Amino acid sequence: MSAEVGEQTALGRETRFSSALILTVFWVLPIALLVMSAMKTPIEFSSTSTLTPPSSFNLFDNIARAWAKGMASGFVNSAIYGVVASLIAVVLSAMAAYGIVRLRIPQGMFWFLLIYSGTIFPFQMYLIPLFNFYLDTGLYDTRLGVIAFYVAITIPFCVFVMRGFFLTVPWQVQEAAALDGANSWATFWRIMMPMAKAPLILLVLIQFTWIWNDLLFGLVLTKSESVRPIMVALAGMQGVYGASDGPSVIAATLVGSAPTLILFLVLQRYFVRGLTLGMGER
Amino acid sequence: MKLKKLGLRKLGLIAASLAALASPAVAQTVDFYHDKGNWNDAYKTVLGPAKDAVGIDVNLVPYADTSTYQAAVRAALRTPSAPGVFAWWSGYRMKDLVDAKLVTDVGEVWKKYTDAGLVSPSLASAFTFDGKIYGVPNLVAYWVVLYNKKTFAENGLEPPKTWEELEKVAATLKEKGITPFGQTIEGRWPSFIWFQELLVRSNPEFYARLMTGQAKYTDPEVTAVLKTWADWIGKGYFTDPSIAFGTSGSNAMAGQLAQGKLGMILVGTWYANTIVQSGLDAKDLGAFIMPNEKADLPKSVIFEAGPLLIASASAQKEDALKLADYWMSSKAQQAWVDAQDFPPINKDVKAKSPLIADLVKEINDGGYTSINRFWEATPPQIAEAAVDELGNFMLHPETAPQVQQNLQALADKYWATQK
Amino acid sequence: MTATIDQTLAPALRRRSPGRPLKQRIVPYLYVLPAALFVVLFLLYPMVLTAWRSLTRFDGISDPVYVGFENFSTLFQDPYFLLSLRNTVIWTVAAVVFPVTLGLVFALAFSRVRWGGFFKTVIYLPATISAAAAGILFSFVFNYDNGVLNMILRAIGLGDLASRWLFDVPTNTFAMIATYTWQQTGLNMMLFLVGLQGLPPEPIEAAKIEGCTGWSLVRRIILPMLMPYVVITTLLAIVNGFKVFDLIWVMTQGGPGRASETLAVTMYREGFILFNQGYSASIAVVISVVALAFSYFYLRSVLEQEARQ
């Protein structure tokens, strides 16, 4: 059953549909051009305009060339970092938001602002202090160090969103659980978390995407190919000095973006339904 | 008696340890940091054999972003995790490292090769401070005009030997609807390219003084250069400054040259590869050194030399010196030149492409002086800010006087801190 | 069933009765501390170091020299600081207005249109690539000679509008804001969709039965219930607007001639290009203080609003 916000006439529906269609065509145009460029040969790329369709399908050649330059280990590393760090961060954040909003920790606003302040700082300024910190503590160039950082940097936003979500949960739910004899942990895991499935999954997606796309911190906190994430490997492929192969760089970028897109397509059914369902449905 | 026995045993231990030290040990690792991701394979090819040749296992650490690279290396230089060998920039860009005693004197390595007559001592000039040499050459390039031979032939043009000929070539190309020169501000830094060239072509001695703060950006020599430049921009001799140069993956400038829509590009010799990749056959690509404005000026060419430096605080310092020695050898240099098509620094090494071979021959035979690039010849605090001003000039040539004022203000601010 | 402060306060007050056993009082801390520790160790500690650095003159290789507040006074007298600040304000306002509003509009509109799921996916696509990649992509789009935008404009006869988008001031800032909007709208749309999904259907049905429909329904019933998510997206947009860097650096490097710099770009330039790390740190401090102040006042006003309902 689709909830209706207002009446829908047949004409109204068609107009809405056509305008949405036109909008999305323009919206996706830059990406479509990107895909087209990834299919061209290097010579075609430099000599034809971006709007010209490729004359032949070179996509796999370009990807193969990019892959040969060493994307495989980056892929694996980023997958590990994305999954592990986002899951840890999301769980720890949900716990923190629960403690602040539902368990009403004293000075809740202070704790919230403390964690939230992790987002207000421009990222680049973390680079050098963290670099030195990691060198001193031996976390430099280790997978553990990288994961620890990604967890830390994704926590603030997650706490922020989970706090917003927990504010919308009625107190009756908690009261009922307490009456049933459940302690805070049981309430958290068996009642709150399942209810929060939609924001939790969205957060995992968002943070996985952020971690996957990170270049700066992956670059500064690591040096070995076995530890470096994928965007670092990709960025190494382009530059003015020395021949850079436009289409294979673009192809590599597309392949590098594929996992975040696939993850989105897989997870989206948990949160794109929007207004069509109420709280009772899981 | 007991004493003698103890003594013998001690001697025995000492002898054994000396023997262990003398015998070939397991290969030592040297960390090699650089910021040119797409050169990583070339480095692997050149330095791989170092394992067998001198017992050094090179661990390459590529950084994809130049400013992040510089910040990370600078932060590491004072710690024991300092890189054994790292790629850097010459002149003023390495001066602060030298002043802070963070890099090692490699004069011994140079001496071996200059004594043997294999390497010209003048090549060390950009890495020399207070008579000591601190780097070995990594990137070597000359800044010349690359041109499309086909385009020239089709229009009955020859590479110009005088300034008047250069202007005529430009005018002819323009008439035929071909843009004569490429210039860009894409990436922010390229705006100094034409500035330095026009200065060197009109008054190289002034250029040298300007770089070290003994002349002003508001002096008439600079005004004259900006006027010529503005003139040419007004005549439509240049491409639009927003043209892509390769910083973000697109090589529109190279592509236009390859297709004959653009006649000439003033750039470092390393750009030749990009042009060939964009579709111009290597035999159709030519190079000439821009002629001086006045015939009585000495022959000179602007060059770019990037060094490999060795960190003094690094635990790998001794091995890094061995590696530097291997790097300068004919074998390694030949592999490097074959991979990158750079002008050879070692006389036993042959250039890879005819373009470079001819160019090097002309420079050596013609007695050209090499002049260091603006980017390294003047302090980075001035250079980095100057390119923004020059970029403004390229977009709005009529603002030349204001640009000159701003440039001089930058220079004044820096040189004042050096008093 | 709105989560008003009145309702949430009542049970809390009951819980805070004195005499609760120590064990029970510790419990909330057990939930909050792990996250807080990560943030303090990896994020706040470098921030404190940077704040200390802002009181020094430091080039990264020699020893830092203590100079008190000299960096700040230089900063506030620098004409480029005002320019940078102005651009930052433009960015922050635009970053709030466009992606958030569009995100909300799309979240509502695509819920009631055929192929809604497909459209939502398309709108979200740009959020899967990095900001730098989006910047590079749109650099191609905005190119004067063969960028898509100018080609289309010339093709439909509006060639006069074709300009050097990224090299004219202030056009370039707006071009970059358009790119930013393209990328961020999807994210906001998703957040709103999550919010909409969690809304209880009863009040909406009740309102519809009473004849409240369309825009009126949205304004009077749906939006108020969505408030926590509006707060989230707005606050996020404010903070991100202050911090925007990758996109600008890739597209214009803050140029031409520093005209499109924002505070974050100026900070990076001073720290990583000119190696004035002390000065750069002072800009970072200014950014953080302003962003924190904005966030605090916004949150407080929202809480007051909630209490008054």
Short mmCIF file of N, CA and C in Angstrom, two decimals, chain C residues 150-289:
data_model
loop_
_atom_site.label_atom_id
_atom_site.label_comp_id
_atom_site.label_asym_id
_atom_site.label_seq_id
_atom_site.Cartn_x
_atom_site.Cartn_y
_atom_site.Cartn_z
N ASN C 150 29.46 23.92 -21.80
CA ASN C 150 29.58 24.91 -22.87
C ASN C 150 29.16 24.34 -24.21
N MET C 151 29.45 23.06 -24.44
CA MET C 151 29.06 22.48 -25.72
C MET C 151 27.55 22.46 -25.88
N ILE C 152 26.87 22.10 -24.78
CA ILE C 152 25.41 22.09 -24.84
C ILE C 152 24.86 23.50 -25.04
N LEU C 153 25.45 24.46 -24.30
CA LEU C 153 24.97 25.84 -24.42
C LEU C 153 25.15 26.34 -25.85
N ARG C 154 26.31 26.04 -26.44
CA ARG C 154 26.55 26.50 -27.80
C ARG C 154 25.61 25.80 -28.77
N ALA C 155 25.34 24.53 -28.50
CA ALA C 155 24.49 23.78 -29.42
C ALA C 155 23.06 24.31 -29.44
N ILE C 156 22.57 24.78 -28.28
CA ILE C 156 21.20 25.25 -28.27
C ILE C 156 21.12 26.77 -28.47
N GLY C 157 22.21 27.36 -28.91
CA GLY C 157 22.16 28.76 -29.28
C GLY C 157 22.37 29.74 -28.14
N LEU C 158 22.75 29.22 -26.95
CA LEU C 158 23.00 30.13 -25.84
C LEU C 158 24.50 30.31 -25.66
N GLY C 159 25.23 30.29 -26.80
CA GLY C 159 26.69 30.36 -26.73
C GLY C 159 27.23 31.53 -25.94
N ASP C 160 26.45 32.61 -25.85
CA ASP C 160 26.93 33.77 -25.10
C ASP C 160 27.12 33.47 -23.63
N LEU C 161 26.34 32.51 -23.16
CA LEU C 161 26.44 32.19 -21.73
C LEU C 161 27.68 31.34 -21.42
N ALA C 162 28.25 30.78 -22.49
CA ALA C 162 29.41 29.91 -22.26
C ALA C 162 30.57 30.72 -21.73
N SER C 163 31.08 30.35 -20.58
CA SER C 163 32.19 31.13 -20.02
C SER C 163 33.25 30.19 -19.48
N ARG C 164 34.34 30.76 -19.00
CA ARG C 164 35.38 29.96 -18.36
C ARG C 164 34.93 29.76 -16.93
N TRP C 165 34.02 28.83 -16.75
CA TRP C 165 33.33 28.68 -15.47
C TRP C 165 34.27 28.68 -14.27
N LEU C 166 35.36 27.95 -14.38
CA LEU C 166 36.18 27.80 -13.18
C LEU C 166 37.23 28.88 -13.03
N PHE C 167 37.29 29.79 -14.01
CA PHE C 167 38.35 30.79 -13.94
C PHE C 167 37.82 32.20 -13.77
N ASP C 168 36.50 32.35 -13.76
CA ASP C 168 35.92 33.67 -13.53
C ASP C 168 35.40 33.73 -12.10
N VAL C 169 35.59 34.88 -11.51
CA VAL C 169 35.15 35.07 -10.13
C VAL C 169 33.88 35.89 -10.12
N PRO C 170 32.83 35.65 -9.36
CA PRO C 170 32.65 34.53 -8.45
C PRO C 170 31.97 33.33 -9.07
N THR C 171 31.89 33.32 -10.42
CA THR C 171 31.24 32.19 -11.09
C THR C 171 31.80 30.86 -10.64
N ASN C 172 33.12 30.83 -10.42
CA ASN C 172 33.71 29.53 -10.10
C ASN C 172 33.20 28.98 -8.78
N THR C 173 32.99 29.87 -7.80
CA THR C 173 32.45 29.37 -6.53
C THR C 173 31.08 28.76 -6.74
N PHE C 174 30.25 29.39 -7.57
CA PHE C 174 28.92 28.83 -7.80
C PHE C 174 28.98 27.53 -8.58
N ALA C 175 29.93 27.46 -9.52
CA ALA C 175 30.08 26.21 -10.26
C ALA C 175 30.46 25.09 -9.30
N MET C 176 31.36 25.39 -8.38
CA MET C 176 31.78 24.36 -7.43
C MET C 176 30.66 24.01 -6.47
N ILE C 177 29.85 25.00 -6.10
CA ILE C 177 28.71 24.71 -5.22
C ILE C 177 27.73 23.80 -5.94
N ALA C 178 27.58 24.01 -7.26
CA ALA C 178 26.69 23.13 -8.02
C ALA C 178 27.22 21.70 -7.97
N THR C 179 28.53 21.54 -8.14
CA THR C 179 29.13 20.21 -8.06
C THR C 179 28.89 19.60 -6.70
N TYR C 180 29.10 20.39 -5.67
CA TYR C 180 28.91 19.94 -4.29
C TYR C 180 27.48 19.49 -4.07
N THR C 181 26.54 20.30 -4.58
CA THR C 181 25.13 19.94 -4.44
C THR C 181 24.84 18.62 -5.13
N TRP C 182 25.38 18.47 -6.34
CA TRP C 182 25.18 17.23 -7.10
C TRP C 182 25.59 16.03 -6.28
N GLN C 183 26.66 16.20 -5.51
CA GLN C 183 27.16 15.06 -4.76
C GLN C 183 26.46 14.84 -3.43
N GLN C 184 26.09 15.93 -2.77
CA GLN C 184 25.59 15.80 -1.40
C GLN C 184 24.10 15.58 -1.30
N THR C 185 23.35 15.95 -2.35
CA THR C 185 21.90 15.84 -2.26
C THR C 185 21.47 14.41 -1.95
N GLY C 186 22.12 13.45 -2.64
CA GLY C 186 21.74 12.06 -2.44
C GLY C 186 21.83 11.63 -0.99
N LEU C 187 22.88 12.05 -0.35
CA LEU C 187 23.08 11.69 1.05
C LEU C 187 21.97 12.24 1.93
N ASN C 188 21.65 13.51 1.72
CA ASN C 188 20.59 14.11 2.52
C ASN C 188 19.26 13.44 2.23
N MET C 189 19.04 13.12 0.95
CA MET C 189 17.80 12.46 0.57
C MET C 189 17.65 11.15 1.33
N MET C 190 18.76 10.41 1.42
CA MET C 190 18.70 9.13 2.13
C MET C 190 18.38 9.32 3.60
N LEU C 191 18.98 10.33 4.21
CA LEU C 191 18.70 10.58 5.62
C LEU C 191 17.24 10.90 5.83
N PHE C 192 16.68 11.71 4.92
CA PHE C 192 15.27 12.03 5.05
C PHE C 192 14.40 10.81 4.81
N LEU C 193 14.81 9.96 3.89
CA LEU C 193 14.03 8.76 3.63
C LEU C 193 13.98 7.88 4.87
N VAL C 194 15.11 7.77 5.53
CA VAL C 194 15.13 6.99 6.78
C VAL C 194 14.17 7.60 7.78
N GLY C 195 14.20 8.92 7.86
CA GLY C 195 13.30 9.60 8.78
C GLY C 195 11.84 9.37 8.43
N LEU C 196 11.53 9.50 7.15
CA LEU C 196 10.15 9.32 6.70
C LEU C 196 9.68 7.90 6.97
N GLN C 197 10.60 6.98 6.78
CA GLN C 197 10.24 5.58 6.98
C GLN C 197 9.83 5.32 8.42
N GLY C 198 10.44 6.06 9.34
CA GLY C 198 10.18 5.81 10.75
C GLY C 198 8.96 6.54 11.28
N LEU C 199 8.29 7.32 10.43
CA LEU C 199 7.15 8.08 10.92
C LEU C 199 5.95 7.18 11.15
N PRO C 200 5.26 7.40 12.24
CA PRO C 200 4.05 6.58 12.49
C PRO C 200 2.95 6.99 11.53
N PRO C 201 2.23 6.03 10.95
CA PRO C 201 1.22 6.36 9.93
C PRO C 201 -0.06 6.97 10.49
N GLU C 202 -0.32 6.75 11.79
CA GLU C 202 -1.63 7.18 12.29
C GLU C 202 -1.90 8.68 12.19
N PRO C 203 -0.98 9.53 12.67
CA PRO C 203 -1.27 10.97 12.58
C PRO C 203 -1.47 11.43 11.15
N ILE C 204 -0.72 10.82 10.21
CA ILE C 204 -0.83 11.23 8.81
C ILE C 204 -2.20 10.84 8.27
N GLU C 205 -2.60 9.62 8.58
CA GLU C 205 -3.93 9.17 8.12
C GLU C 205 -5.00 10.07 8.70
N ALA C 206 -4.84 10.35 9.99
CA ALA C 206 -5.85 11.18 10.67
C ALA C 206 -5.96 12.54 10.00
N ALA C 207 -4.81 13.12 9.69
CA ALA C 207 -4.83 14.44 9.06
C ALA C 207 -5.48 14.39 7.70
N LYS C 208 -5.20 13.32 6.96
CA LYS C 208 -5.77 13.22 5.61
C LYS C 208 -7.27 13.08 5.67
N ILE C 209 -7.72 12.33 6.67
CA ILE C 209 -9.17 12.19 6.81
C ILE C 209 -9.81 13.54 7.08
N GLU C 210 -9.08 14.38 7.81
CA GLU C 210 -9.61 15.71 8.09
C GLU C 210 -9.49 16.64 6.90
N GLY C 211 -8.93 16.14 5.79
CA GLY C 211 -8.90 16.95 4.58
C GLY C 211 -7.60 17.70 4.38
N CYS C 212 -6.63 17.43 5.22
CA CYS C 212 -5.34 18.13 5.05
C CYS C 212 -4.52 17.37 4.02
N THR C 213 -4.14 18.03 2.94
CA THR C 213 -3.39 17.30 1.89
C THR C 213 -2.26 18.15 1.35
N GLY C 214 -1.45 17.49 0.50
CA GLY C 214 -0.41 18.17 -0.26
C GLY C 214 0.56 18.95 0.60
N TRP C 215 0.85 20.14 0.15
CA TRP C 215 1.87 20.97 0.78
C TRP C 215 1.52 21.23 2.24
N SER C 216 0.24 21.44 2.49
CA SER C 216 -0.19 21.72 3.84
C SER C 216 0.12 20.55 4.76
N LEU C 217 -0.11 19.36 4.25
CA LEU C 217 0.17 18.16 5.04
C LEU C 217 1.65 18.08 5.38
N VAL C 218 2.45 18.35 4.35
CA VAL C 218 3.89 18.31 4.57
C VAL C 218 4.30 19.29 5.65
N ARG C 219 3.80 20.52 5.49
CA ARG C 219 4.27 21.58 6.39
C ARG C 219 3.80 21.37 7.81
N ARG C 220 2.54 20.96 7.98
CA ARG C 220 1.99 20.94 9.34
C ARG C 220 2.20 19.63 10.07
N ILE C 221 2.27 18.56 9.34
CA ILE C 221 2.34 17.27 10.03
C ILE C 221 3.69 16.58 9.85
N ILE C 222 4.11 16.44 8.58
CA ILE C 222 5.30 15.64 8.31
C ILE C 222 6.58 16.33 8.78
N LEU C 223 6.74 17.58 8.40
CA LEU C 223 7.99 18.27 8.76
C LEU C 223 8.25 18.31 10.26
N PRO C 224 7.25 18.69 11.06
CA PRO C 224 7.52 18.70 12.50
C PRO C 224 7.98 17.34 13.02
N MET C 225 7.38 16.27 12.47
CA MET C 225 7.79 14.95 12.94
C MET C 225 9.19 14.60 12.47
N LEU C 226 9.62 15.25 11.40
CA LEU C 226 10.94 14.96 10.86
C LEU C 226 12.04 15.80 11.49
N MET C 227 11.64 16.64 12.45
CA MET C 227 12.61 17.62 12.97
C MET C 227 13.99 17.06 13.32
N PRO C 228 14.08 15.92 14.03
CA PRO C 228 15.44 15.44 14.36
C PRO C 228 16.30 15.27 13.11
N TYR C 229 15.68 14.81 12.02
CA TYR C 229 16.47 14.60 10.81
C TYR C 229 16.80 15.90 10.11
N VAL C 230 15.88 16.88 10.24
CA VAL C 230 16.19 18.19 9.67
C VAL C 230 17.38 18.78 10.41
N VAL C 231 17.36 18.59 11.75
CA VAL C 231 18.48 19.09 12.55
C VAL C 231 19.78 18.42 12.13
N ILE C 232 19.73 17.10 11.98
CA ILE C 232 20.93 16.36 11.61
C ILE C 232 21.49 16.87 10.29
N THR C 233 20.63 16.93 9.28
CA THR C 233 21.15 17.30 7.97
C THR C 233 21.62 18.74 7.95
N THR C 234 20.90 19.62 8.63
CA THR C 234 21.31 21.03 8.61
C THR C 234 22.64 21.22 9.32
N LEU C 235 22.76 20.63 10.49
CA LEU C 235 24.00 20.78 11.26
C LEU C 235 25.17 20.17 10.50
N LEU C 236 24.92 19.02 9.91
CA LEU C 236 25.95 18.37 9.11
C LEU C 236 26.36 19.27 7.96
N ALA C 237 25.35 19.89 7.32
CA ALA C 237 25.65 20.75 6.18
C ALA C 237 26.45 21.96 6.62
N ILE C 238 26.12 22.52 7.76
CA ILE C 238 26.86 23.69 8.26
C ILE C 238 28.33 23.32 8.46
N VAL C 239 28.54 22.24 9.19
CA VAL C 239 29.92 21.85 9.49
C VAL C 239 30.68 21.51 8.22
N ASN C 240 30.04 20.76 7.32
CA ASN C 240 30.72 20.42 6.07
C ASN C 240 31.00 21.64 5.22
N GLY C 241 30.09 22.59 5.24
CA GLY C 241 30.31 23.82 4.49
C GLY C 241 31.58 24.52 4.95
N PHE C 242 31.84 24.47 6.24
CA PHE C 242 33.07 25.09 6.75
C PHE C 242 34.30 24.31 6.32
N LYS C 243 34.15 23.01 6.24
CA LYS C 243 35.34 22.19 6.03
C LYS C 243 35.65 21.87 4.58
N VAL C 244 34.77 22.22 3.67
CA VAL C 244 34.94 21.80 2.27
C VAL C 244 36.34 22.10 1.77
N PHE C 245 36.98 21.10 1.25
CA PHE C 245 38.36 21.31 0.79
C PHE C 245 38.67 20.56 -0.50
N ASP C 246 38.50 19.24 -0.46
CA ASP C 246 38.91 18.41 -1.61
C ASP C 246 38.39 18.94 -2.93
N LEU C 247 37.10 19.25 -2.94
CA LEU C 247 36.46 19.68 -4.17
C LEU C 247 37.10 20.96 -4.70
N ILE C 248 37.27 21.93 -3.82
CA ILE C 248 37.81 23.22 -4.23
C ILE C 248 39.26 23.06 -4.67
N TRP C 249 40.02 22.29 -3.95
CA TRP C 249 41.43 22.14 -4.27
C TRP C 249 41.60 21.51 -5.63
N VAL C 250 40.79 20.51 -5.92
CA VAL C 250 40.90 19.82 -7.19
C VAL C 250 40.43 20.70 -8.34
N MET C 251 39.38 21.50 -8.12
CA MET C 251 38.82 22.24 -9.23
C MET C 251 39.52 23.57 -9.51
N THR C 252 39.85 24.33 -8.48
CA THR C 252 40.47 25.63 -8.76
C THR C 252 41.72 25.90 -7.93
N GLN C 253 42.05 25.00 -7.01
CA GLN C 253 43.14 25.22 -6.05
C GLN C 253 42.95 26.55 -5.31
N GLY C 254 41.74 27.00 -5.20
CA GLY C 254 41.49 28.25 -4.50
C GLY C 254 41.68 29.46 -5.40
N GLY C 255 41.99 29.21 -6.66
CA GLY C 255 42.29 30.31 -7.56
C GLY C 255 41.08 30.75 -8.36
N PRO C 256 41.27 31.54 -9.42
CA PRO C 256 42.57 32.08 -9.78
C PRO C 256 43.01 33.21 -8.87
N GLY C 257 44.30 33.21 -8.53
CA GLY C 257 44.79 34.26 -7.66
C GLY C 257 44.13 34.26 -6.30
N ARG C 258 43.83 33.10 -5.75
CA ARG C 258 43.29 32.97 -4.41
C ARG C 258 41.86 33.46 -4.27
N ALA C 259 41.17 33.73 -5.38
CA ALA C 259 39.85 34.34 -5.27
C ALA C 259 38.77 33.39 -4.79
N SER C 260 38.98 32.09 -4.94
CA SER C 260 37.91 31.19 -4.52
C SER C 260 38.30 30.40 -3.28
N GLU C 261 39.26 30.90 -2.53
CA GLU C 261 39.69 30.21 -1.32
C GLU C 261 38.65 30.31 -0.24
N THR C 262 38.50 29.20 0.49
CA THR C 262 37.72 29.27 1.72
C THR C 262 38.70 29.08 2.86
N LEU C 263 38.25 29.19 4.09
CA LEU C 263 39.17 29.09 5.22
C LEU C 263 39.94 27.78 5.20
N ALA C 264 39.25 26.68 4.85
CA ALA C 264 39.95 25.39 4.85
C ALA C 264 41.05 25.37 3.79
N VAL C 265 40.80 26.01 2.65
CA VAL C 265 41.80 26.03 1.59
C VAL C 265 42.99 26.91 2.01
N THR C 266 42.68 28.06 2.60
CA THR C 266 43.76 28.94 3.06
C THR C 266 44.61 28.21 4.09
N MET C 267 43.94 27.50 4.99
CA MET C 267 44.65 26.75 6.01
C MET C 267 45.61 25.74 5.39
N TYR C 268 45.12 25.01 4.39
CA TYR C 268 45.95 24.00 3.74
C TYR C 268 47.12 24.65 3.02
N ARG C 269 46.85 25.73 2.33
CA ARG C 269 47.87 26.44 1.57
C ARG C 269 48.99 26.90 2.49
N GLU C 270 48.62 27.50 3.60
CA GLU C 270 49.64 28.00 4.52
C GLU C 270 50.43 26.85 5.14
N GLY C 271 49.74 25.75 5.45
CA GLY C 271 50.41 24.66 6.14
C GLY C 271 51.21 23.75 5.23
N PHE C 272 50.63 23.41 4.08
CA PHE C 272 51.23 22.37 3.25
C PHE C 272 51.96 22.90 2.03
N ILE C 273 51.70 24.13 1.64
CA ILE C 273 52.39 24.67 0.47
C ILE C 273 53.47 25.64 0.91
N LEU C 274 53.14 26.48 1.88
CA LEU C 274 54.10 27.49 2.31
C LEU C 274 54.81 27.11 3.60
N PHE C 275 54.41 26.02 4.21
CA PHE C 275 55.04 25.51 5.44
C PHE C 275 55.04 26.51 6.58
N ASN C 276 53.97 27.31 6.68
CA ASN C 276 53.79 28.13 7.89
C ASN C 276 52.85 27.38 8.80
N GLN C 277 53.36 26.33 9.47
CA GLN C 277 52.44 25.45 10.18
C GLN C 277 51.77 26.11 11.37
N GLY C 278 52.45 27.06 11.99
CA GLY C 278 51.83 27.75 13.11
C GLY C 278 50.65 28.60 12.65
N TYR C 279 50.86 29.31 11.55
CA TYR C 279 49.81 30.17 11.00
C TYR C 279 48.64 29.32 10.54
N SER C 280 48.97 28.21 9.89
CA SER C 280 47.94 27.30 9.41
C SER C 280 47.12 26.77 10.58
N ALA C 281 47.81 26.46 11.68
CA ALA C 281 47.09 25.95 12.85
C ALA C 281 46.14 27.00 13.39
N SER C 282 46.53 28.27 13.31
CA SER C 282 45.65 29.31 13.85
C SER C 282 44.37 29.39 13.02
N ILE C 283 44.49 29.17 11.71
CA ILE C 283 43.29 29.17 10.88
C ILE C 283 42.40 27.99 11.24
N ALA C 284 43.04 26.84 11.51
CA ALA C 284 42.27 25.66 11.90
C ALA C 284 41.49 25.94 13.18
N VAL C 285 42.15 26.62 14.11
CA VAL C 285 41.48 26.95 15.37
C VAL C 285 40.26 27.84 15.11
N VAL C 286 40.45 28.84 14.25
CA VAL C 286 39.34 29.74 13.93
C VAL C 286 38.18 28.95 13.32
N ILE C 287 38.48 28.08 12.37
CA ILE C 287 37.42 27.28 11.74
C ILE C 287 36.66 26.48 12.80
N SER C 288 37.42 25.81 13.67
CA SER C 288 36.78 24.94 14.66
C SER C 288 35.93 25.75 15.62
N VAL C 289 36.47 26.86 16.08
CA VAL C 289 35.72 27.67 17.06
C VAL C 289 34.42 28.16 16.45
#
